[in-house]
Amino acid sequence: LTHCQITTKTIRFKKGNREKMKFPIAAASILSLGPASTYAFSTTTCAPSPSHKRKYSTTSKRGVITTLLHSTSSAMAISGEEKSLLSSSYSSSKQTDHASAIIVGGGPAGLLSAIMYAQTFPDACKNKPIQVYDRLNPPPSPKDDNIWSDVAKFYLIGLGGRGQKALAKYGVWKDVQDVCTAVVGRKDWAPDASAEEGVERVFTDRPYTTQVLPRDKLVGVLHEYICEKLSDKVELNYGYEVFPEDFGDADQPVVVRISKCDSISSSSSRENPTASAPGASTTATSQDDVLCDVDESSFTLSTDLLIAADGTSRTVANQMQCSDEAARQAMNPVRRLFTKKRFQVTRYEDDNQRIYKTIPLALPEDWRHDLNYSARTNRFNIDALPADDKGNYCGVLLLKKGDALAEANTDAKELRAFFDESLPQFGALIDEEQMEQIAKKPPSFLPSFRFVGPRLHQGDRTVILGDCAHTVKPYFGLGANSALEDVSILGDVLKETPNTSSAVQEFTKRRAKEAEVLVKISRGLDRPGLLGFATFVFPLILDSIFNKLAPQIFAPNIISMLQRDGLDFRDVQNRKRMDRAGQMAVLASGFYGAGVAARTLIRVLARVTGRGNTTVVGGLLALATLPTVLKKALFYLNPNLAPADVLGKTKSKVLDTGEEEEQDGSGEKTTSYSNKQGFFFFPKWFRDKDEQVLSSGKSMKASSSHASTSTTVG
């Protein structure tokens, strides 16, 4: 369900007749009811994704045409009387039951939501257990080493302060921490750096140590916790697709239709979630919005609270968008002008797409096993995080879309040659068999930036959270951590408010704008070319310089601010706007003062020498450039100069993302960062400053960072 388009169709059926519909219907509004044998109704059609099948049928019962969708839902914009007629006409495999809460999605946010609700309302859940539905298979045991030994199969995440606090709040952090690996710092190699020139940094002053584990191992821990301690309050159901049929109101519950998936295909397997099929082209962007095929049988279930945590599939969010659009279309034009902004899923085009392949790495004994390793080249980047505490790492090879090595079944010899030339420290850790497997492996894709709004609820009993509400690339450790934080805040508002209706509205007030700001900030750090320099690199330079000069006035860079405990994303955005305004004011004042001083100096020199202002300016420029010109001239006037010396001099390193160390006038080392737009010079203390390191920022920008949340550590 990628977008909605309103159309009006007139369809005529004889009473009691059953026919197959030839077009998808996402919402239907009955326009006429009566004893006549034909009915006209308007429909909202949503273009179905080509990646899965849908089945449609219509039945006539009790004088009402009812539309049944087995893999998408029909949201009826009709009166209460008509709704009651329709509710009794649905074809279902069993009578509608009731659950205290239904949670769509069995990922980290979904299972933590079940734990949160069971602990918040234990009595209600005993009589009517929470129902959790997920389209995938049950997760594997988090302690089965035979499964987790394939370290390149699973998607690693880093849990920072936001995620750790949410898990600890509901008593599951200790269990999660037992299967995590701590990462206390990072080691980075700049482009063209030798194997011995990596820069290692260990962070000792941070309130939370980043803990790394496969995403599905986290799911497995939460799954086991529910089975062992909350089995009487929570029922886990796998291999099901859920679609809302009626979002209810303050007095009526939400009704959803639940369909059994025909089979759990390879696309539903628990591994890198955006892996493409073998032989697939890299023209695809991600596995967003993929649903399972469902069989003909289905049933309805009502609930007091529907929590949508189904990630990027967004079955509930998509239906909310279609329902809002149908309701707006039914309004007269005047009322439509004054209605609230409709709910919608904002999808950004990925203009800086990266493709990745995972690599198993076994680190030698003389390497630290608690660091995030990262290296940049002119072609691709590699980042590696620990999969366990035994030195087994999962590396992520991040490539640009269109690179020859970004396809499946590429040349293993070419890949080996590139590793040996540009990344020998990592190439030595990969044997020939593994290199062949990496070359054959199909690429995986990072999710694109998306958020929903302007609200995170529908009616009085439905709320969406996690990746369903805000999807970001896993560069800064904010995807899983912010999703778990959503659950914690939902738990707070459920306790603080008198009823469900007030709770879902309060959740929107606290988190809807946060979701939007999170996605917009993250996207601003991932723009390509000159735009990326303006939105990411240059602000990073300004923040680091000004924070060093006046730390009481100017905050650290935005990446560091996003990791700070107790700061909302809106707080970070507002603080950086204030910093930027102050920085621009200081720079403008400095340039203005320099200009006034320069004009004064020119006037004084012109008066003293009796020359014109233009002549004085030209003389000052000549004096400024004379030392450089003389230095180069002396080199070329050397009588022993050979052609090879000239060639070497003209091919000095000037890389798009390169680094060169020089000596400034005081003898202090200076690092020069160059790109196609120009050069920037600043002292070595800037590069070495913790959490304000430009080399780390350039690493993330050069590759749009990496796919394993390692910048949570950096």
XYZ file of C-alpha atoms in Angstrom:
714
model
C 0.000 0.000 0.000
C 2.136 2.831 -1.232
C -0.411 5.532 -1.959
C -4.150 6.080 -2.143
C -6.219 7.358 -5.007
C -9.898 8.173 -4.636
C -12.195 6.921 -7.356
C -15.931 6.405 -7.604
C -17.218 3.196 -9.119
C -20.756 1.910 -9.589
C -20.965 -1.846 -9.179
C -24.207 -3.759 -9.505
C -24.877 -7.184 -8.058
C -27.971 -9.279 -7.794
C -29.061 -10.070 -4.268
C -27.405 -13.151 -2.869
C -24.944 -13.372 -5.717
C -21.225 -13.749 -5.017
C -18.643 -12.508 -7.472
C -14.927 -11.780 -7.453
C -13.839 -8.150 -7.430
C -11.280 -7.194 -10.064
C -9.907 -4.128 -8.261
C -8.529 -3.580 -4.730
C -10.728 -1.768 -2.229
C -9.248 -0.244 0.891
C -12.334 1.653 2.082
C -15.987 1.620 1.095
C -18.742 4.096 1.863
C -22.270 2.835 1.266
C -24.221 5.547 -0.524
C -27.659 3.929 -0.687
C -29.351 1.241 1.347
C -32.724 -0.216 0.656
C -34.714 -3.087 -0.786
C -33.507 -2.501 -4.327
C -31.495 -5.262 -5.939
C -28.605 -2.980 -6.915
C -26.434 -0.669 -4.903
C -23.972 2.099 -5.749
C -21.022 2.862 -3.532
C -17.789 4.849 -3.713
C -14.436 3.233 -3.067
C -10.943 4.281 -2.126
C -8.500 2.236 -4.166
C -4.952 1.689 -3.016
C -2.347 0.476 -5.451
C -1.185 -2.927 -4.155
C 2.464 -3.791 -3.848
C 3.540 -6.180 -6.616
C 5.503 -8.212 -4.076
C 2.503 -10.073 -2.675
C -0.969 -11.320 -3.576
C -4.345 -10.114 -2.365
C -7.690 -11.819 -2.613
C -10.965 -9.912 -2.773
C -14.571 -10.938 -2.661
C -17.956 -9.349 -2.077
C -21.061 -10.847 -0.585
C -24.604 -9.558 -0.297
C -26.247 -10.274 3.013
C -29.148 -8.608 4.827
C -29.549 -6.163 1.985
C -25.995 -4.805 2.306
C -23.043 -5.355 0.040
C -19.997 -6.219 2.188
C -16.459 -6.030 0.886
C -14.026 -8.576 2.304
C -10.281 -8.182 1.820
C -8.171 -11.066 2.989
C -4.829 -9.286 2.876
C -5.909 -5.678 3.164
C -8.792 -4.237 5.132
C -11.946 -2.268 4.441
C -12.460 0.767 6.635
C -16.139 1.687 6.508
C -17.026 5.385 6.674
C -20.676 4.734 7.558
C -23.161 5.311 10.329
C -23.416 3.271 13.511
C -26.555 1.451 12.311
C -24.975 0.517 9.024
C -21.802 -0.507 10.842
C -23.721 -2.943 13.010
C -25.293 -4.501 9.912
C -21.928 -4.858 8.258
C -20.244 -6.291 11.347
C -22.712 -9.164 11.368
C -22.192 -9.884 7.678
C -18.431 -10.495 7.708
C -17.446 -13.973 6.635
C -15.201 -15.344 9.371
C -13.982 -18.704 10.509
C -15.131 -18.107 14.071
C -17.163 -15.680 16.126
C -15.473 -12.406 17.050
C -13.555 -12.672 20.345
C -12.140 -9.908 22.505
C -8.603 -9.211 23.747
C -7.501 -6.646 26.283
C -4.854 -5.488 23.777
C -3.690 -6.539 20.335
C -0.102 -5.878 19.311
C 0.785 -6.059 15.640
C 4.444 -6.963 15.265
C 6.645 -9.328 17.245
C 9.908 -7.381 17.059
C 11.677 -5.714 19.994
C 9.137 -2.871 20.274
C 6.145 -5.204 19.910
C 7.276 -7.740 22.530
C 8.353 -5.017 24.968
C 4.905 -3.441 24.482
C 3.325 -6.745 25.501
C 5.528 -6.911 28.611
C 4.740 -3.287 29.438
C 0.972 -3.726 29.108
C 0.931 -6.999 31.061
C 2.832 -5.386 33.928
C 0.687 -2.230 33.849
C -2.720 -3.990 33.717
C -2.131 -7.506 35.116
C -5.741 -8.166 36.159
C -7.264 -7.227 32.800
C -4.770 -9.431 30.959
C -5.580 -12.549 32.979
C -9.183 -12.650 31.812
C -8.508 -11.471 28.273
C -4.852 -12.098 27.398
C -2.860 -9.760 25.206
C -2.631 -11.080 21.659
C 0.644 -10.540 19.766
C 0.651 -11.274 16.024
C 3.692 -11.445 13.775
C 4.099 -12.680 10.185
C 7.475 -14.334 10.869
C 8.451 -17.585 12.522
C 9.114 -17.671 16.269
C 12.602 -16.369 17.120
C 15.412 -18.800 17.907
C 16.689 -19.321 21.420
C 19.144 -16.590 22.406
C 21.440 -19.211 23.943
C 21.677 -21.620 20.993
C 25.293 -21.236 19.865
C 24.684 -23.392 16.789
C 22.362 -20.711 15.425
C 24.336 -17.624 16.387
C 27.681 -19.003 15.212
C 26.825 -17.789 11.691
C 27.664 -14.227 12.670
C 27.132 -12.723 9.194
C 23.557 -13.978 8.966
C 22.019 -11.703 11.560
C 21.576 -7.955 11.832
C 23.523 -6.372 14.714
C 22.214 -3.465 16.745
C 23.821 -1.351 19.456
C 21.805 -0.586 22.576
C 22.608 2.789 24.100
C 21.131 4.709 26.994
C 17.632 5.099 25.550
C 17.207 1.382 24.880
C 18.876 0.203 28.070
C 16.676 2.428 30.247
C 13.492 1.179 28.573
C 14.467 -2.477 28.972
C 15.530 -1.954 32.598
C 12.237 -0.223 33.364
C 10.347 -3.458 32.704
C 12.860 -5.807 34.279
C 14.357 -7.428 31.190
C 17.667 -5.580 30.817
C 19.660 -8.050 32.910
C 18.555 -10.930 30.664
C 19.407 -8.917 27.556
C 22.772 -7.800 28.880
C 23.782 -11.414 29.507
C 23.793 -12.083 25.746
C 25.332 -8.742 24.696
C 28.926 -7.775 24.001
C 30.189 -4.469 25.378
C 31.867 -2.031 22.982
C 34.005 0.525 24.790
C 35.578 2.414 21.892
C 36.579 2.338 18.257
C 39.563 2.074 15.952
C 39.503 3.885 12.606
C 41.647 3.843 9.499
C 41.573 6.882 7.222
C 41.809 6.487 3.430
C 45.277 5.359 2.303
C 46.328 4.709 5.907
C 48.516 1.669 6.409
C 47.515 -1.208 8.670
C 49.653 0.286 11.462
C 48.117 3.775 11.223
C 44.702 3.103 12.760
C 43.572 5.552 15.450
C 42.257 3.818 18.570
C 40.106 5.575 21.140
C 38.531 4.145 24.302
C 35.720 6.085 25.989
C 35.753 6.015 29.781
C 33.483 8.916 30.752
C 30.153 7.890 29.240
C 27.161 7.017 31.454
C 26.186 4.022 29.304
C 28.447 1.507 27.607
C 27.068 0.459 24.244
C 25.957 -3.182 24.219
C 25.849 -5.017 20.878
C 23.822 -8.084 19.913
C 21.920 -9.448 16.917
C 18.456 -7.936 16.641
C 16.798 -11.354 16.651
C 18.721 -12.395 19.747
C 17.062 -9.449 21.513
C 13.723 -10.681 20.178
C 14.550 -14.169 21.465
C 15.270 -12.869 24.980
C 11.974 -10.968 25.133
C 10.149 -14.008 23.712
C 11.598 -16.275 26.411
C 10.765 -13.753 29.139
C 7.116 -13.709 28.060
C 6.905 -17.501 27.801
C 8.461 -18.037 31.223
C 6.889 -15.219 33.258
C 3.840 -13.849 31.417
C 2.356 -16.860 29.621
C -0.964 -16.404 31.448
C -1.233 -12.786 30.292
C 0.272 -12.789 26.789
C -0.367 -15.100 23.839
C 2.208 -15.084 21.018
C 0.938 -15.895 17.520
C 3.328 -16.327 14.569
C 2.575 -16.578 10.872
C -0.375 -14.151 10.826
C -1.229 -10.956 8.980
C -3.443 -8.375 10.722
C -5.569 -5.668 9.109
C -7.839 -3.212 10.930
C -11.479 -3.188 9.836
C -12.931 -0.722 12.323
C -10.891 1.682 14.459
C -13.777 2.009 16.916
C -14.451 4.987 19.140
C -14.725 5.846 22.833
C -17.552 3.328 23.282
C -16.803 0.725 20.620
C -13.671 -1.460 20.454
C -11.251 -1.779 17.559
C -11.980 -4.695 15.210
C -9.211 -6.335 13.201
C -9.226 -9.159 10.676
C -6.557 -11.789 11.185
C -5.464 -14.070 8.375
C -3.105 -17.020 8.471
C -0.129 -16.754 6.148
C -0.087 -19.482 3.507
C 3.548 -20.229 4.295
C 6.530 -18.544 5.846
C 8.633 -17.876 2.785
C 12.304 -16.993 2.619
C 11.324 -13.327 2.637
C 9.956 -13.873 6.119
C 13.065 -15.581 7.468
C 14.884 -14.056 10.405
C 18.088 -12.685 8.916
C 19.280 -9.381 7.479
C 15.831 -7.859 7.026
C 16.451 -6.122 3.732
C 18.336 -8.849 1.883
C 17.393 -9.231 -1.747
C 16.681 -12.523 -3.387
C 19.510 -14.275 -5.227
C 19.922 -12.822 -8.653
C 17.850 -9.784 -7.829
C 18.855 -6.462 -9.277
C 20.020 -3.639 -7.063
C 17.308 -1.424 -8.464
C 15.207 -2.305 -5.443
C 15.531 -0.031 -2.491
C 14.464 -2.107 0.476
C 12.074 -4.710 1.699
C 9.635 -2.139 3.019
C 5.925 -2.934 2.922
C 6.325 -6.659 2.186
C 3.378 -8.693 3.417
C 2.891 -12.430 3.471
C 0.455 -14.305 1.225
C -2.645 -15.298 3.185
C -5.094 -18.138 2.806
C -8.862 -17.841 2.427
C -9.672 -18.389 6.109
C -9.724 -15.448 8.477
C -11.392 -14.288 11.652
C -12.080 -11.027 13.439
C -10.960 -9.989 16.881
C -11.898 -6.920 18.908
C -9.754 -5.112 21.433
C -9.682 -2.134 23.770
C -6.220 -1.070 22.528
C -4.472 -1.745 19.225
C -0.685 -1.152 19.273
C 0.929 -1.174 15.848
C 4.626 -2.050 16.013
C 4.913 -3.864 12.691
C 7.941 -1.918 11.454
C 8.223 -0.789 7.879
C 5.310 -2.947 6.695
C 2.923 -0.464 8.325
C -0.325 -2.305 7.657
C -2.076 -0.271 10.360
C -0.475 3.047 9.392
C -1.324 2.549 5.727
C -4.925 1.787 6.635
C -5.054 4.903 8.823
C -3.941 6.959 5.843
C -6.551 5.423 3.552
C -9.267 5.798 6.181
C -8.462 9.493 6.641
C -8.445 10.057 2.897
C -11.815 8.337 2.519
C -13.297 10.412 5.334
C -12.025 13.640 3.766
C -13.395 12.656 0.388
C -16.833 12.136 1.903
C -16.871 15.706 3.296
C -18.287 18.644 1.441
C -15.669 21.092 0.100
C -16.365 23.740 2.758
C -15.962 21.352 5.682
C -12.832 19.914 4.094
C -11.166 23.332 4.266
C -11.523 23.508 8.042
C -10.808 19.896 8.991
C -7.575 18.890 10.686
C -4.566 17.850 8.656
C -4.999 14.288 7.510
C -2.768 11.450 8.664
C -0.132 10.388 6.156
C 3.091 8.432 5.795
C 5.863 10.756 4.587
C 8.332 8.834 2.444
C 11.629 10.418 1.408
C 13.398 9.399 -1.747
C 16.779 7.894 -0.893
C 19.196 10.217 -2.707
C 22.268 8.727 -1.024
C 21.600 5.024 -1.315
C 24.105 2.534 0.036
C 24.174 -1.235 -0.408
C 25.854 -3.612 1.994
C 27.121 -7.144 2.375
C 27.933 -8.771 5.705
C 31.281 -10.434 6.338
C 32.272 -12.870 9.104
C 35.573 -11.903 10.737
C 37.592 -13.818 13.340
C 39.943 -11.352 15.001
C 43.420 -12.462 16.073
C 44.390 -12.521 19.739
C 46.429 -9.302 19.506
C 43.346 -7.302 18.441
C 40.999 -5.952 21.098
C 37.640 -7.710 21.094
C 35.640 -4.811 22.551
C 36.097 -2.152 19.863
C 34.174 -1.057 16.808
C 36.579 -1.279 13.837
C 36.088 1.018 10.866
C 38.063 1.728 7.697
C 37.381 4.049 4.777
C 38.545 3.726 1.204
C 37.802 5.621 -1.975
C 35.455 2.844 -3.095
C 33.750 1.367 -0.059
C 33.819 1.337 3.721
C 33.932 -1.468 6.202
C 32.686 -1.460 9.787
C 32.819 -4.370 12.189
C 31.079 -4.964 15.505
C 31.541 -7.912 17.885
C 29.017 -10.729 17.550
C 30.282 -12.325 20.789
C 33.085 -11.928 23.313
C 35.280 -14.534 21.626
C 36.603 -12.342 18.833
C 33.941 -13.205 16.248
C 32.901 -10.052 14.449
C 30.290 -9.200 11.857
C 31.691 -6.800 9.296
C 29.543 -4.642 7.052
C 30.895 -3.844 3.604
C 29.114 -0.651 2.550
C 29.154 0.149 -1.164
C 27.632 2.722 -3.444
C 24.712 1.685 -5.578
C 25.968 0.734 -9.031
C 29.380 -0.485 -7.903
C 30.413 -3.681 -9.690
C 31.022 -5.379 -6.340
C 27.557 -4.419 -5.086
C 25.897 -7.174 -7.131
C 25.479 -10.867 -6.448
C 27.911 -13.313 -8.064
C 30.704 -10.769 -8.526
C 34.367 -11.542 -9.207
C 35.986 -12.901 -6.025
C 39.461 -12.219 -7.420
C 38.653 -8.534 -7.913
C 37.290 -8.353 -4.373
C 40.410 -10.063 -3.012
C 42.700 -7.715 -4.953
C 40.900 -4.666 -3.560
C 41.125 -5.936 0.020
C 44.828 -6.742 -0.348
C 45.554 -3.309 -1.786
C 43.301 -1.019 0.279
C 42.339 -3.005 3.407
C 45.128 -5.503 4.066
C 44.400 -5.553 7.812
C 40.934 -6.964 7.066
C 41.847 -8.959 3.962
C 44.210 -11.086 6.066
C 41.203 -12.140 8.203
C 39.166 -13.484 5.243
C 40.118 -16.821 3.679
C 39.476 -17.725 0.050
C 36.300 -19.689 0.743
C 34.790 -16.780 2.662
C 35.832 -14.355 -0.095
C 33.982 -16.511 -2.626
C 30.863 -16.504 -0.439
C 31.001 -12.725 -0.024
C 31.317 -12.230 -3.781
C 28.330 -14.522 -4.447
C 26.175 -13.055 -1.687
C 23.282 -10.842 -2.874
C 23.345 -7.303 -1.493
C 21.134 -5.960 1.245
C 19.549 -2.536 1.366
C 19.183 0.030 4.088
C 15.686 1.316 4.864
C 14.720 4.717 3.546
C 13.709 7.608 5.777
C 10.011 7.740 6.663
C 7.767 9.102 9.372
C 4.040 9.333 10.016
C 2.048 12.286 11.253
C 0.705 14.627 12.364
C -0.540 12.142 14.944
C 0.391 8.668 16.159
C -3.109 7.503 16.995
C -6.387 6.789 15.241
C -9.645 7.318 17.061
C -9.577 6.465 20.741
C -7.987 3.020 20.806
C -5.192 2.730 18.227
C -1.572 3.843 18.524
C 1.522 3.298 16.382
C 5.157 3.333 17.519
C 8.688 2.246 16.669
C 9.802 1.831 13.059
C 6.134 1.961 12.101
C 6.162 5.622 13.185
C 9.738 6.619 12.320
C 12.200 4.774 10.097
C 15.847 5.856 9.940
C 19.035 4.339 8.612
C 20.980 2.531 11.340
C 23.853 5.014 11.416
C 23.577 6.667 14.809
C 22.021 3.967 16.986
C 18.637 5.670 17.049
C 16.342 3.148 15.322
C 15.916 0.342 17.859
C 16.728 2.602 20.809
C 14.061 5.180 19.960
C 11.530 2.385 19.328
C 12.119 0.962 22.808
C 11.877 4.496 24.213
C 8.454 4.822 22.524
C 7.243 1.808 24.514
C 8.479 3.321 27.768
C 6.650 6.587 27.105
C 3.453 4.770 26.108
C 3.616 2.932 29.422
C 3.932 6.242 31.246
C 0.904 7.821 29.577
C -1.225 4.702 30.149
C -0.503 5.042 33.873
C -0.930 8.813 34.016
C -4.189 9.210 32.067
C -7.697 8.127 33.124
C -8.627 6.179 29.981
C -7.325 4.802 26.701
C -8.607 7.718 24.648
C -6.662 10.232 26.729
C -3.596 7.984 26.686
C -3.297 7.679 22.902
C -3.819 11.412 22.458
C -1.183 12.190 25.079
C 1.226 9.777 23.376
C 0.768 11.744 20.160
C 1.564 14.995 21.986
C 4.782 13.566 23.389
C 6.089 11.533 20.457
C 4.594 12.629 17.109
C 6.854 15.649 16.723
C 9.758 13.622 18.098
C 9.293 11.070 15.315
C 9.326 13.782 12.663
C 12.380 15.560 14.098
C 14.320 12.296 14.472
C 13.819 11.406 10.817
C 14.568 14.918 9.549
C 17.769 15.208 11.600
C 18.951 11.761 10.516
C 18.197 12.497 6.883
C 20.089 15.794 7.094
C 23.174 13.810 8.134
C 22.871 11.579 5.061
C 22.599 13.963 2.123
C 24.977 13.579 -0.824
C 27.505 15.991 -2.333
C 27.481 19.707 -1.603
C 24.159 19.475 0.222
C 25.619 16.882 2.581
C 28.638 19.101 3.189
C 26.358 22.013 4.094
C 24.044 19.975 6.368
C 26.589 17.662 8.007
C 30.314 18.285 7.530
C 30.455 22.075 7.851
C 28.180 22.172 10.955
C 30.341 19.437 12.484
C 33.429 21.603 11.956
C 31.739 24.673 13.448
C 30.396 22.775 16.476
C 33.766 21.268 17.297
C 35.699 24.546 16.981
C 33.208 26.665 18.906
C 32.650 24.040 21.623
C 36.416 23.884 22.137
C 36.704 27.683 22.378
C 33.575 28.284 24.504
C 32.155 25.017 25.927
C 29.890 26.905 28.326
C 28.132 28.618 25.430
C 28.266 26.200 22.502
C 27.179 22.546 22.790
C 29.047 19.582 21.241
C 28.200 18.356 17.740
C 24.754 17.004 16.943
C 25.821 13.345 16.883
C 27.077 13.598 20.439
C 23.928 15.476 21.487
C 21.660 12.754 20.064
C 23.302 10.201 22.355
C 22.852 12.245 25.518
C 20.566 10.857 28.169
C 17.514 12.947 29.025
C 17.488 15.053 25.844
C 14.516 14.865 23.503
C 15.146 15.090 19.784
C 13.318 18.414 19.740
C 15.624 19.669 22.496
C 18.619 18.729 20.353
C 17.128 20.436 17.298
C 16.352 23.651 19.198
C 19.771 23.741 20.873
C 21.617 23.304 17.590
C 19.528 26.046 16.000
C 20.561 28.377 18.815
C 24.192 27.319 18.402
C 24.046 27.905 14.674
C 22.592 31.376 15.143
C 25.325 32.224 17.655
C 28.045 30.840 15.409
C 26.804 32.827 12.441
C 26.680 35.975 14.580
C 30.255 35.448 15.768
C 31.498 34.716 12.246
C 29.647 37.700 10.793
C 31.066 39.982 13.495
C 34.539 38.602 12.921
C 34.367 39.051 9.160
C 32.951 42.539 9.592
C 35.690 43.488 12.058
C 38.354 42.029 9.793
C 36.936 43.982 6.877
C 36.944 47.239 8.840
C 40.511 46.609 9.982
C 41.625 45.758 6.453
C 40.059 48.930 5.028
C 41.674 51.036 7.743
C 45.071 49.449 7.076
C 44.719 50.032 3.333
C 43.827 53.708 3.851
C 46.782 54.227 6.205
C 49.240 52.537 3.819
C 47.856 54.472 0.849
C 48.256 57.752 2.738
C 51.796 56.886 3.837
C 53.006 55.611 0.434
C 51.020 58.068 -1.660
C 49.610 55.213 -3.732
C 46.050 54.377 -4.590
C 43.980 51.857 -2.598
C 43.977 49.340 -5.479
C 47.771 49.420 -5.707
C 48.099 48.854 -1.969
C 45.690 45.879 -2.075
C 47.650 44.320 -4.941
C 50.912 44.777 -3.088
C 49.532 43.123 0.070
C 48.275 40.134 -1.931
C 51.651 39.800 -3.646
C 53.455 39.845 -0.303
C 51.087 37.185 1.045
C 51.705 34.803 -1.854
C 55.437 35.512 -2.292
C 56.714 32.899 0.234
C 54.751 30.080 -1.426
C 55.853 31.124 -4.904
C 59.515 31.320 -3.870
C 59.351 27.915 -2.215
C 57.997 26.259 -5.356
C 60.405 28.196 -7.579
C 63.408 27.025 -5.571
C 62.250 23.430 -6.022
C 61.995 23.727 -9.783
C 65.323 25.639 -10.072
C 67.178 22.667 -8.565
C 69.784 21.658 -11.220
C 69.534 17.978 -10.180
C 65.764 17.843 -10.750
C 64.533 14.801 -12.709
C 61.210 14.426 -14.579
C 60.066 11.839 -12.052
C 60.537 14.389 -9.249
C 58.258 16.855 -11.021
C 55.618 14.174 -11.632
C 55.667 13.123 -8.010
C 55.345 16.739 -6.880
C 52.297 17.401 -9.020
C 50.571 14.193 -7.830
C 50.561 14.967 -4.120
C 47.580 13.484 -2.277
C 44.427 15.558 -2.558
C 41.557 13.164 -1.847
C 37.865 13.827 -1.762
C 37.823 12.650 1.837
C 41.532 12.560 2.496
C 43.669 13.598 5.407
C 47.196 14.997 5.382
C 49.296 16.129 8.301
C 51.414 19.251 7.961
C 53.405 21.468 10.287
C 52.033 24.910 11.006
C 54.147 27.890 11.987
C 54.166 26.983 15.662
C 55.435 23.474 14.990
C 52.066 21.995 15.911
C 50.671 19.291 13.660
C 47.683 20.361 11.584
C 45.240 18.046 9.831
C 43.991 19.105 6.421
C 40.674 17.751 5.152
C 39.978 18.351 1.500
C 37.089 17.803 -0.824
C 35.921 19.027 -4.170
C 34.552 22.198 -2.668
C 37.725 23.421 -0.962
C 40.142 22.947 1.932
C 39.807 23.327 5.679
C 42.649 23.552 8.164
C 42.493 23.116 11.902
C 44.900 21.919 14.619
C 45.416 18.332 15.711
C 43.664 18.889 19.074
C 40.414 19.097 17.126
C 40.870 15.638 15.608
C 41.744 14.068 18.938
C 38.925 15.620 20.940
C 36.533 12.950 22.249
C 33.027 13.010 20.732
C 33.986 15.948 18.495
C 36.302 14.151 16.113
C 35.996 15.254 12.539
C 37.672 12.136 11.257
C 34.795 10.159 12.781
C 32.326 12.520 11.161
C 34.055 12.209 7.797
C 33.962 8.445 8.184
C 30.227 8.558 8.599
C 29.759 11.028 5.771
C 32.091 9.293 3.336
C 29.966 6.187 3.467
C 26.822 7.666 4.939
C 28.285 5.717 7.854
C 27.513 2.025 8.189
C 24.730 -0.453 8.678
C 25.512 -1.743 12.161
C 24.832 1.245 14.437
C 28.544 1.484 15.134
C 28.347 5.274 15.315
C 26.461 4.735 18.546
C 29.908 3.855 19.813
C 31.790 6.527 17.901
